[in-house]
PDB file of C-alpha atoms in Angstrom:
ATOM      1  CA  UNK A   1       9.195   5.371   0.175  1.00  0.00           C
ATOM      2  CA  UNK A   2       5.126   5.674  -0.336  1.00  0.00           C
ATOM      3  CA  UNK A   3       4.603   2.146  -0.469  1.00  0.00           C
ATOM      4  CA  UNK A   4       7.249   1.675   2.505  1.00  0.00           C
ATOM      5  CA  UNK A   5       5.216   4.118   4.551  1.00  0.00           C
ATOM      6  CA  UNK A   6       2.018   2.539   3.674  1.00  0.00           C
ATOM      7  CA  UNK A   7       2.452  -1.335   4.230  1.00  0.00           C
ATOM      8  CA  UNK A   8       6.078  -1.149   6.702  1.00  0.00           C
ATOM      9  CA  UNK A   9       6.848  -4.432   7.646  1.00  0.00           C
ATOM     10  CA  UNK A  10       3.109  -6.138   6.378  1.00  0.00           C
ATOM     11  CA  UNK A  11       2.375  -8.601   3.556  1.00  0.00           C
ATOM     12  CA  UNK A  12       1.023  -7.820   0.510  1.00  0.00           C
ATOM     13  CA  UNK A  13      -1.808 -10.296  -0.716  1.00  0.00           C
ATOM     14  CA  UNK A  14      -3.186 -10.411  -3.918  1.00  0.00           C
ATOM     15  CA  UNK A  15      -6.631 -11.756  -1.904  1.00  0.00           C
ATOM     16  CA  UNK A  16      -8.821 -11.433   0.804  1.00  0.00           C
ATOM     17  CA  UNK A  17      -8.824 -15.514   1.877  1.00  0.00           C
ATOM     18  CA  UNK A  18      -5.013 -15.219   1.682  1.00  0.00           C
ATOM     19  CA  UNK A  19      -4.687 -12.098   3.695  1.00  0.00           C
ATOM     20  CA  UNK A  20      -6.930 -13.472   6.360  1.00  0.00           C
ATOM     21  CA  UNK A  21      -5.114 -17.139   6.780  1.00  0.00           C
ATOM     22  CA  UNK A  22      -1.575 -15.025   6.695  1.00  0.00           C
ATOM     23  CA  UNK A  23      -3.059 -12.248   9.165  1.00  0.00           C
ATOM     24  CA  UNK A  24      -4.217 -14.513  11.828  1.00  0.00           C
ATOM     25  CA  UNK A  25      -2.452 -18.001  11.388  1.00  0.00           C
ATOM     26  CA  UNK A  26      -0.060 -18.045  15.142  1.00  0.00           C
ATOM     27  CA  UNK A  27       2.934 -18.962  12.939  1.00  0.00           C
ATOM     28  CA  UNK A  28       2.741 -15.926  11.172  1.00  0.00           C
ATOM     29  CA  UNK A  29       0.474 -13.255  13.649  1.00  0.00           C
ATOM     30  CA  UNK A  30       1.536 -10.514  11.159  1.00  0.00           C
ATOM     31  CA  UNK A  31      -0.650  -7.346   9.556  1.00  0.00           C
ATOM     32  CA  UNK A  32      -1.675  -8.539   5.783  1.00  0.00           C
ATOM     33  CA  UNK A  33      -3.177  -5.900   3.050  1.00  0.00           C
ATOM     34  CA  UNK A  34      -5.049  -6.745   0.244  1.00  0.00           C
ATOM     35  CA  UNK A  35      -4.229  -4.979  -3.352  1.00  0.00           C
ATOM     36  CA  UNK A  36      -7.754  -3.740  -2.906  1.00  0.00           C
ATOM     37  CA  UNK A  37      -6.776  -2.134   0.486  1.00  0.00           C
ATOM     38  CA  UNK A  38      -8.483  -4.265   3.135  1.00  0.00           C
ATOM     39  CA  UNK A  39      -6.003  -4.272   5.724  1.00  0.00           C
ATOM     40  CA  UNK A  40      -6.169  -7.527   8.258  1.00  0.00           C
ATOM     41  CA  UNK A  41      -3.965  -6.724  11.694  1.00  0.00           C
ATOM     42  CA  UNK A  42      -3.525  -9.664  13.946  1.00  0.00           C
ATOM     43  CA  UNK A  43      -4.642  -7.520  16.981  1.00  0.00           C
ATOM     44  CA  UNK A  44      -8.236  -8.207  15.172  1.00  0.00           C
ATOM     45  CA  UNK A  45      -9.094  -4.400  13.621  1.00  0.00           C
ATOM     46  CA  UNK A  46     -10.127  -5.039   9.899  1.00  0.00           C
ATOM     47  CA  UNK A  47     -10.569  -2.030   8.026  1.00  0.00           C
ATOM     48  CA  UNK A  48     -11.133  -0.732   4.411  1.00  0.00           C
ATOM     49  CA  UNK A  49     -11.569  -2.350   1.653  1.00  0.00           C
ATOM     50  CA  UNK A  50     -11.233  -0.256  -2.294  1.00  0.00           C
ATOM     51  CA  UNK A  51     -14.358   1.021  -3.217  1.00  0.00           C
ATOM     52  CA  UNK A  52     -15.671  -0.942  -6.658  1.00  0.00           C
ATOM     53  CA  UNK A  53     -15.235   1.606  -8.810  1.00  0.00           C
ATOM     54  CA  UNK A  54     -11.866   2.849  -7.309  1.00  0.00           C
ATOM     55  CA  UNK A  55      -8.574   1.929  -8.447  1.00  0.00           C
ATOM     56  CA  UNK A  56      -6.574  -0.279  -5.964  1.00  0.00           C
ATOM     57  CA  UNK A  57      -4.657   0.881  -3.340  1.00  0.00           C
ATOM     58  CA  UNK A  58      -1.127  -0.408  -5.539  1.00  0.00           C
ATOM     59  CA  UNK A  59      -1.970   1.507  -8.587  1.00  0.00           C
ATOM     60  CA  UNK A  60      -2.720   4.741  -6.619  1.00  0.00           C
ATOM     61  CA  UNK A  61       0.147   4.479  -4.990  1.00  0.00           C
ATOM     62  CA  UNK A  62       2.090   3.842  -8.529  1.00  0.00           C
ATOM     63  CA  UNK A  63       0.521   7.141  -9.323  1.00  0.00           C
ATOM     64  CA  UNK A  64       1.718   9.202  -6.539  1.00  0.00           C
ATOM     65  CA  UNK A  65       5.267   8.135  -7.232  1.00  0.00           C
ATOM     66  CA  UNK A  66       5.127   9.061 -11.578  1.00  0.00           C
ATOM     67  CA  UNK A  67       3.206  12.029 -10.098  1.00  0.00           C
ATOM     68  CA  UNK A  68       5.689  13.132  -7.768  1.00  0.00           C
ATOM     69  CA  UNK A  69       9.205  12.124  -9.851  1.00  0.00           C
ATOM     70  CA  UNK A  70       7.344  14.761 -12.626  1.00  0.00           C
ATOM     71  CA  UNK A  71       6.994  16.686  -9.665  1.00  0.00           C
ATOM     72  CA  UNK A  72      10.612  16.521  -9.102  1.00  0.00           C
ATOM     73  CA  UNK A  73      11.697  17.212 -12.866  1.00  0.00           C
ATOM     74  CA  UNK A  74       9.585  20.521 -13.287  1.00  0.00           C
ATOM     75  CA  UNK A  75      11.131  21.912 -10.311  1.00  0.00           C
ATOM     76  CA  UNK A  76      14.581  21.271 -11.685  1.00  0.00           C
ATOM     77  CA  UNK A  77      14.094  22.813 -14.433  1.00  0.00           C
ATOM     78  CA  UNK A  78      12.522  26.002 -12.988  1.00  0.00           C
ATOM     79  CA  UNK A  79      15.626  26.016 -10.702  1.00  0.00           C
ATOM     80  CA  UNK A  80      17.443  25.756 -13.714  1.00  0.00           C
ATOM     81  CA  UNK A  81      15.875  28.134 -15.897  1.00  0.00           C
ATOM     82  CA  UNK A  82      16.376  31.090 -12.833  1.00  0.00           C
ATOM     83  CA  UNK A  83      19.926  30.177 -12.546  1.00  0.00           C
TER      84      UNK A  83
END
């Protein structure tokens, strides 16, 4: 759901070249991320880009989700322990 929320109906590309050709080509016309997080929409915004010492965008994202299923699993068992 994160990474549905995040990227909807755009492309994921592993570069920046890639992203842009995808992002802009009139065959295509459709929003293009990077795994580093720069984000090339067809209506010609660019924005972000992962900071160098950051993790990407992709593994953060991986993070939230093991993050939030232990989330999940602690409230269970609270809920199960005051049952």
């Amino acid at each position: 759901a994160a990474v549905k929320y995040a990227f909807g109906s755009a492309f994921v590309c592993q570069d920046a070249g890639t992203a842009k050709k995808l992002a802009f080509h009139r065959d295509v016309h459709t929003r293009c991320v990077t795994l580093e997080g720069d984000d090339f929409n067809p209506s010609g915004l660019l924005t972000g880009g992962a900071r160098a010492s950051s993790r990407s965008l992709l593994a953060s994202l991986h993070a939230l989700g093991e993050a939030e299923a232990a989330l999940a699993g602690a409230k269970q068992r609270i809920a199960e322990a005051e049952a």
